[in-house]
Short mmCIF file of C-alpha atoms in Angstrom, two decimals:
data_model
loop_
_atom_site.label_atom_id
_atom_site.label_comp_id
_atom_site.label_asym_id
_atom_site.label_seq_id
_atom_site.Cartn_x
_atom_site.Cartn_y
_atom_site.Cartn_z
CA MET A 27 176.52 137.11 125.13
CA ALA A 28 173.61 139.60 125.11
CA VAL A 29 173.25 139.30 121.34
CA TYR A 30 173.18 135.52 121.57
CA CYS A 31 170.46 135.57 124.26
CA LEU A 32 168.32 137.95 122.25
CA TYR A 33 168.72 135.78 119.17
CA ARG A 34 167.78 132.70 121.19
CA LEU A 35 164.65 134.38 122.55
CA TYR A 36 163.73 135.47 119.03
CA CYS A 37 164.02 131.89 117.75
CA ILE A 38 161.94 130.51 120.60
CA GLY A 39 159.25 133.15 120.02
CA LEU A 40 159.15 132.41 116.31
CA LEU A 41 158.81 128.69 116.98
CA LEU A 42 155.97 129.23 119.45
CA SER A 43 154.18 131.46 116.96
CA LEU A 44 154.42 128.80 114.27
CA LEU A 45 153.15 126.12 116.63
CA LEU A 46 150.23 128.30 117.71
CA ALA A 47 149.32 129.12 114.12
CA THR A 48 149.42 125.44 113.21
CA ALA A 49 147.25 124.47 116.17
CA CYS A 50 144.63 127.08 115.28
CA THR A 51 144.47 126.20 111.59
CA LYS A 52 141.61 123.78 110.70
CA ASP A 53 142.76 120.62 108.99
CA PRO A 54 141.15 120.91 105.54
CA SER A 55 140.98 117.11 105.29
CA ILE A 56 138.55 116.87 108.24
CA GLU A 57 135.05 117.85 107.17
CA PRO A 58 132.23 118.26 109.69
CA GLU A 59 129.61 115.53 109.72
CA PRO A 60 126.69 116.80 107.62
CA ASP A 61 123.21 116.82 109.13
CA LEU A 62 121.47 113.62 108.15
CA PRO A 63 118.00 113.63 106.58
CA THR A 64 115.21 113.13 109.07
CA ARG A 65 113.85 109.98 107.46
CA THR A 66 114.35 107.41 104.74
CA ILE A 67 111.30 105.37 103.76
CA LEU A 68 111.73 102.11 101.88
CA TYR A 69 108.80 100.97 99.76
CA TYR A 70 109.27 97.23 99.21
CA LEU A 71 107.23 96.41 96.13
CA GLY A 72 107.01 92.64 95.80
CA ALA A 73 104.94 92.36 92.63
CA ASP A 74 106.56 89.45 90.79
CA ASN A 75 103.13 87.85 91.03
CA SER A 76 99.52 88.67 90.15
CA LEU A 77 99.97 92.22 91.50
CA TYR A 78 102.45 93.23 88.79
CA THR A 79 99.81 95.27 86.93
CA GLU A 80 99.63 97.68 89.88
CA SER A 81 103.36 98.44 90.06
CA LYS A 82 103.42 101.50 87.80
CA ASP A 83 100.39 103.09 89.40
CA LYS A 84 101.83 102.58 92.89
CA ILE A 85 105.13 104.18 91.92
CA GLU A 86 103.40 107.14 90.27
CA ALA A 87 101.25 107.75 93.35
CA LEU A 88 104.36 107.64 95.54
CA ARG A 89 106.14 110.07 93.21
CA LEU A 90 103.28 112.52 93.53
CA GLY A 91 103.15 112.20 97.30
CA PHE A 92 106.84 112.53 98.13
CA PRO A 93 107.32 115.87 99.94
CA GLY A 94 110.92 116.36 98.75
CA GLY A 95 113.49 118.16 100.85
CA LYS A 96 116.41 116.26 102.33
CA ASP A 97 114.43 113.12 103.11
CA HIS A 98 114.54 109.99 100.99
CA LEU A 99 111.95 107.77 99.34
CA VAL A 100 113.49 104.56 98.03
CA ILE A 101 111.54 101.92 96.12
CA TYR A 102 112.66 98.34 95.70
CA LYS A 103 110.67 97.08 92.72
CA ASP A 104 110.48 93.45 91.65
CA SER A 105 107.79 93.11 89.01
CA ARG A 106 106.98 90.34 86.56
CA ASN A 107 109.35 89.94 83.57
CA GLU A 108 111.59 92.78 84.78
CA SER A 109 114.93 92.86 86.60
CA PRO A 110 114.61 94.02 90.21
CA GLU A 111 115.59 97.66 90.72
CA LEU A 112 116.30 100.07 93.53
CA LEU A 113 114.71 103.41 92.64
CA GLU A 114 114.89 106.84 94.24
CA VAL A 115 112.18 109.47 94.12
CA TYR A 116 113.81 112.90 94.30
CA ALA A 117 112.90 116.55 93.74
CA ALA A 118 114.52 117.91 90.55
CA GLU A 119 115.76 121.50 90.23
CA ASN A 120 112.45 122.54 88.70
CA GLY A 121 110.68 121.30 91.84
CA GLU A 122 109.04 118.34 90.14
CA ASN A 123 109.55 114.89 91.63
CA GLN A 124 111.49 112.52 89.40
CA ILE A 125 112.56 108.87 89.57
CA ARG A 126 116.03 107.51 88.95
CA VAL A 127 117.49 104.02 89.02
CA ILE A 128 120.05 103.57 91.77
CA LYS A 129 120.80 99.90 91.23
CA THR A 130 119.69 97.06 88.99
CA TYR A 131 119.88 93.61 90.56
CA PRO A 132 120.33 90.29 88.80
CA GLU A 133 117.21 88.14 88.78
CA GLN A 134 116.57 87.16 92.38
CA ASN A 135 113.81 85.85 94.59
CA SER A 136 112.52 88.86 96.50
CA ALA A 137 110.53 86.63 98.86
CA THR A 138 113.58 85.43 100.79
CA GLY A 139 115.12 86.81 103.94
CA GLU A 140 118.50 86.92 102.22
CA THR A 141 117.28 89.21 99.43
CA PHE A 142 115.35 91.42 101.82
CA GLN A 143 118.41 91.75 104.05
CA ARG A 144 120.57 92.65 101.03
CA VAL A 145 118.16 95.38 99.99
CA LEU A 146 118.07 96.78 103.52
CA ALA A 147 121.86 96.92 103.57
CA ASP A 148 121.92 98.83 100.27
CA VAL A 149 119.37 101.32 101.59
CA LYS A 150 121.28 101.86 104.84
CA THR A 151 124.52 102.45 102.94
CA SER A 152 123.22 104.77 100.22
CA PHE A 153 120.42 106.62 102.05
CA ARG A 154 121.55 107.30 105.59
CA ALA A 155 119.07 109.06 107.83
CA ASP A 156 118.21 109.69 111.47
CA SER A 157 115.28 107.29 111.20
CA TYR A 158 113.78 104.73 108.85
CA GLY A 159 110.31 103.60 107.90
CA MET A 160 109.03 100.94 105.53
CA ILE A 161 105.90 100.20 103.52
CA LEU A 162 105.53 96.67 102.20
CA PHE A 163 103.22 95.94 99.28
CA SER A 164 102.67 92.35 98.22
CA HIS A 165 100.54 89.31 98.81
CA ALA A 166 100.68 88.27 102.45
CA SER A 167 99.08 85.70 104.72
CA GLY A 168 99.83 87.02 108.19
CA TRP A 169 101.65 84.46 110.32
CA LEU A 170 100.42 81.44 108.34
CA PRO A 171 103.06 78.97 107.07
CA LYS A 172 104.25 79.11 103.48
CA GLY A 173 101.66 77.89 101.01
CA THR A 174 98.80 77.74 103.49
CA LEU A 175 96.62 80.26 101.66
CA THR A 176 97.48 79.12 98.15
CA ARG A 177 97.35 75.35 98.66
CA PRO A 178 93.98 74.14 99.93
CA GLU A 179 95.35 70.64 100.57
CA SER A 180 97.69 72.01 103.26
CA ALA A 181 94.86 71.81 105.81
CA ILE A 182 93.20 75.05 104.73
CA LEU A 183 90.09 75.19 102.60
CA GLN A 184 89.82 77.58 99.66
CA MET A 185 88.62 81.08 100.43
CA GLY A 186 85.69 82.36 98.43
CA THR A 187 86.45 83.91 95.06
CA THR A 188 85.35 87.46 94.42
CA PRO A 189 85.45 89.97 91.57
CA ILE A 190 86.75 92.47 94.13
CA ARG A 191 90.50 92.09 94.16
CA THR A 192 92.34 91.85 97.48
CA TYR A 193 95.95 91.32 98.51
CA THR A 194 96.59 88.17 100.43
CA VAL A 195 105.00 88.58 104.45
CA ALA A 196 105.70 89.00 100.51
CA MET A 197 105.35 86.72 97.50
CA ASP A 198 107.64 86.21 94.48
CA GLY A 199 105.94 84.00 91.92
CA SER A 200 104.72 81.16 94.12
CA ASP A 201 107.43 81.64 96.75
CA GLU A 202 106.49 83.32 100.01
CA LEU A 203 108.63 85.23 102.50
CA ASP A 204 108.24 83.57 105.87
CA LEU A 205 107.44 85.91 108.77
CA VAL A 206 110.34 84.63 110.88
CA GLU A 207 112.78 85.13 107.98
CA PHE A 208 111.40 88.61 107.41
CA ALA A 209 111.86 89.64 111.04
CA ALA A 210 115.31 88.06 111.30
CA ALA A 211 116.53 90.16 108.36
CA ILE A 212 115.72 93.42 110.18
CA PRO A 213 118.24 94.80 112.69
CA ASP A 214 116.78 95.28 116.15
CA HIS A 215 115.07 98.65 116.72
CA PHE A 216 115.77 99.72 113.14
CA PHE A 217 112.40 100.99 111.91
CA ASP A 218 110.24 103.72 113.38
CA PHE A 219 107.31 102.11 111.63
CA ILE A 220 106.39 99.35 109.20
CA ALA A 221 103.17 99.75 107.20
CA PHE A 222 101.75 96.64 105.56
CA GLU A 223 99.82 97.24 102.36
CA ALA A 224 98.97 93.57 102.56
CA CYS A 225 96.32 91.27 104.00
CA PHE A 226 95.88 89.85 107.50
CA MET A 227 98.97 91.49 109.04
CA ALA A 228 97.32 92.76 112.26
CA GLY A 229 97.70 89.39 113.98
CA ILE A 230 99.25 89.22 117.42
CA GLU A 231 101.60 86.61 115.96
CA VAL A 232 102.93 89.16 113.45
CA LEU A 233 103.15 91.99 115.94
CA TYR A 234 105.00 89.96 118.54
CA GLU A 235 107.53 88.73 115.97
CA LEU A 236 108.27 92.37 115.06
CA LYS A 237 108.21 93.87 118.56
CA ASP A 238 111.99 94.34 118.66
CA LYS A 239 112.27 95.49 115.03
CA THR A 240 109.94 98.48 114.80
CA ASP A 241 108.24 100.96 117.12
CA TYR A 242 104.90 100.92 115.31
CA VAL A 243 103.00 98.74 112.84
CA ILE A 244 100.23 99.82 110.47
CA SER A 245 98.25 96.78 109.39
CA SER A 246 94.85 95.32 108.56
CA ALA A 247 92.96 92.61 110.43
CA ALA A 248 91.18 91.60 107.23
CA GLU A 249 92.19 91.75 103.58
CA ILE A 250 93.25 94.91 101.77
CA VAL A 251 90.90 95.77 98.93
CA SER A 252 92.71 96.81 95.75
CA PRO A 253 94.11 99.41 95.09
CA GLY A 254 94.96 99.59 98.78
CA PHE A 255 96.83 102.71 99.90
CA LEU A 256 97.27 103.99 96.35
CA PRO A 257 94.44 106.59 96.42
CA ILE A 258 95.84 108.28 99.53
CA TYR A 259 99.57 108.38 98.73
CA PRO A 260 99.48 111.75 96.89
CA GLU A 261 97.98 113.54 99.90
CA ALA A 262 98.83 111.36 102.91
CA LEU A 263 102.41 110.23 102.26
CA PRO A 264 103.86 113.52 103.67
CA MET A 265 102.36 112.56 107.05
CA LEU A 266 104.95 109.80 107.30
CA TYR A 267 107.77 112.33 106.84
CA GLN A 268 106.83 114.56 109.75
CA SER A 269 109.43 114.68 112.54
CA GLN A 270 106.98 112.58 114.51
CA PRO A 271 105.29 110.57 111.76
CA ASP A 272 101.52 110.97 111.85
CA LEU A 273 100.73 107.27 111.58
CA ALA A 274 97.20 107.67 112.90
CA GLY A 275 96.54 110.42 110.35
CA PHE A 276 97.80 108.20 107.54
CA ALA A 277 95.67 105.27 108.71
CA LYS A 278 92.62 107.51 109.06
CA ALA A 279 93.10 108.82 105.51
CA TYR A 280 93.07 105.21 104.27
CA PHE A 281 89.96 104.37 106.27
CA ASP A 282 88.09 107.52 105.28
CA PHE A 283 88.67 106.78 101.60
CA TRP A 284 87.28 103.24 101.75
CA ASN A 285 84.51 104.09 104.20
CA ALA A 286 83.22 106.60 101.64
CA GLN A 287 82.81 103.88 98.98
CA THR A 288 79.56 102.04 98.33
CA GLY A 289 78.50 98.40 98.19
CA ASP A 290 81.14 95.74 98.68
CA TYR A 291 83.89 98.31 98.13
CA ARG A 292 83.03 99.89 101.46
CA SER A 293 85.31 97.37 103.17
CA ALA A 294 88.32 98.20 105.32
CA THR A 295 90.03 97.49 108.62
CA ILE A 296 93.14 99.35 109.77
CA THR A 297 95.17 99.53 112.97
CA VAL A 298 98.20 101.43 114.24
CA THR A 299 99.89 99.40 116.98
CA ARG A 300 102.66 100.44 119.36
CA THR A 301 104.98 97.45 119.83
CA ALA A 302 106.27 98.56 123.24
CA GLY A 303 104.10 96.77 125.76
CA LEU A 304 103.45 93.61 123.76
CA SER A 305 105.40 91.61 126.34
CA MET A 306 102.98 92.85 129.02
CA LEU A 307 100.08 91.70 126.87
CA ALA A 308 101.71 88.29 126.49
CA ASN A 309 102.04 88.03 130.27
CA TRP A 310 98.38 88.93 130.68
CA VAL A 311 97.42 86.11 128.31
CA LYS A 312 99.45 83.61 130.35
CA LEU A 313 97.67 84.67 133.54
CA ASN A 314 94.15 84.70 132.08
CA THR A 315 93.52 81.28 130.56
CA GLY A 316 90.95 80.04 133.06
CA ASN A 317 87.82 79.80 130.92
CA GLN A 318 88.12 77.70 127.78
CA VAL A 319 86.15 78.41 124.61
CA SER A 320 84.86 75.27 122.92
CA GLU A 321 85.36 74.82 119.20
CA LYS A 322 81.62 74.78 118.60
CA ASP A 323 81.51 78.37 119.89
CA LEU A 324 84.24 79.66 117.59
CA PHE A 325 81.74 80.78 114.97
CA ASP A 326 80.29 83.18 117.56
CA ILE A 327 83.61 85.01 117.86
CA GLN A 328 84.31 87.92 115.52
CA HIS A 329 86.41 86.78 112.56
CA PHE A 330 88.08 88.63 109.70
CA ASP A 331 88.44 86.05 106.93
CA ARG A 332 86.09 84.88 104.18
CA TYR A 333 86.56 81.11 104.17
CA ARG A 334 83.54 78.96 103.48
CA ASN A 335 83.72 76.43 106.29
CA HIS A 336 86.28 77.55 108.82
CA ARG A 337 87.93 80.53 110.54
CA LEU A 338 91.60 81.40 111.06
CA PHE A 339 91.74 85.12 111.98
CA PHE A 340 89.71 85.96 115.11
CA ASP A 341 89.42 89.19 117.06
CA PHE A 342 91.97 89.10 119.87
CA ALA A 343 89.91 90.87 122.54
CA ASP A 344 86.65 89.11 121.68
CA TYR A 345 88.34 85.73 122.12
CA HIS A 346 90.50 86.40 125.17
CA GLY A 347 87.78 88.43 126.84
CA ARG A 348 85.65 85.29 126.93
CA LYS A 349 88.37 83.43 128.83
CA THR A 350 88.48 85.71 131.86
CA ASP A 351 86.29 87.65 134.31
CA ASP A 352 85.34 91.32 134.51
CA VAL A 353 88.59 92.24 136.24
CA GLY A 354 90.60 90.49 133.54
CA ARG A 355 88.58 92.13 130.78
CA ASN A 356 89.19 95.57 132.28
CA GLN A 357 92.91 94.83 132.43
CA LEU A 358 92.84 93.68 128.81
CA ALA A 359 91.02 96.82 127.72
CA SER A 360 93.59 98.99 129.50
CA LEU A 361 96.49 97.16 127.85
CA LEU A 362 94.94 97.44 124.40
CA ASN A 363 94.24 101.14 124.90
CA THR A 364 97.97 101.59 125.43
CA LEU A 365 99.02 99.44 122.48
CA VAL A 366 96.44 100.39 119.86
CA VAL A 367 97.06 103.98 118.80
CA TYR A 368 94.34 104.01 116.14
CA LYS A 369 91.81 101.52 114.81
CA ALA A 370 88.85 101.67 112.46
CA ALA A 371 86.59 99.25 110.64
CA THR A 372 83.67 99.52 108.26
CA PRO A 373 80.35 97.98 109.39
CA SER A 374 80.89 94.98 107.13
CA PHE A 375 83.50 93.49 104.84
CA ILE A 376 82.62 92.49 101.25
CA PRO A 377 79.23 91.19 102.41
CA GLY A 378 78.20 90.15 98.91
CA GLN A 379 81.12 87.72 98.48
CA LEU A 380 81.27 85.41 101.50
CA GLY A 381 81.86 88.47 103.64
CA PHE A 382 80.94 89.23 107.23
CA GLN A 383 79.61 91.86 109.61
CA ILE A 384 82.11 93.61 111.85
CA ASN A 385 80.54 93.86 115.28
CA TYR A 386 83.78 93.76 117.26
CA HIS A 387 87.16 95.18 116.23
CA SER A 388 89.89 95.47 118.84
CA GLY A 389 92.44 96.13 116.08
CA ILE A 390 94.37 92.90 116.65
CA THR A 391 93.58 89.35 115.54
CA THR A 392 94.65 85.93 116.79
CA TYR A 393 94.56 82.32 115.68
CA ILE A 394 92.62 79.92 117.93
CA PRO A 395 93.89 76.31 118.02
CA GLN A 396 91.49 73.87 116.38
CA GLU A 397 91.58 70.07 116.18
CA ARG A 398 91.18 70.08 112.41
CA PHE A 399 94.41 72.05 111.93
CA PRO A 400 97.10 70.22 113.95
CA SER A 401 99.94 71.61 111.84
CA LEU A 402 98.84 75.18 112.61
CA ASN A 403 98.37 74.41 116.31
CA GLU A 404 102.03 73.40 116.57
CA ARG A 405 103.11 76.91 115.57
#
């Protein structure tokens, strides 16, 4: 009996030892979740239009500016007579930044919400990160309906021509990506920032549409003079990869470059806007509509477009400040100080080509309803 009991205890002890060893052994099939890169930036290059000649230079400037490390720089390129591609800028073993093709798409219209959404999904899947930013380069027309800038008969008169090239949400051939489609394709609270290397994107209409999509917007009240952000990418792009992206520093680098130019090329407006708080600004507007501004006085309000006989992009604070009293104007100034992180404007904008003086720049523009544009008033 004693031998049997000892044998039984031995078996139980052996079994417990095996169970303990098994419990303490790490399952080799379960790998720890790797630390994600801090940030992935998508550069959406919509140049299947008159901007196609700038594609290569843009990509080269981005290659030079990418700081490397674990972060990602992904370029969606759709240029004239070429298949759309998803490119990655990466640091090779020799330390030099290189470019590789991640995906080649069949011919597609890059100025649709469906295509933009598809590209975003590919980026999210292949380039996971703790945070995301985006730079969009293309023609743009702010909040205006499709074709408004390019078709004078659609209630808009032709803007003055100029030898200085400017960029006018994205365009593919003659197709334009509608602002509502663009915003709908972005998951809520997905981007830390969106930077528009495109014209007229500092409108309150644009900002409000994107308020639930991104924390910050970098944009211009007026046009973007070519070559846009290109001269600053080699030095300033790393600012966007800091743990807290230095958006104001990036915007200042852009402004400083153009403010140092001469003649008509000394033309720039730039704003960094925080989207949190836009609902409070909208409420202020609803409560401060007492004084009306007559259409004959519209030409006295600061504008940021170069049309011959009309205005579409007005300074937000200049306009709404005229519709309220001193108390309301102080409230407006306080709200804008919270929303506008950085703003800058040159003294004038392409003055030699139907340009204008910039006497007032709150950093945000607005459309003012006008009898001659009933289709725009409805929006």
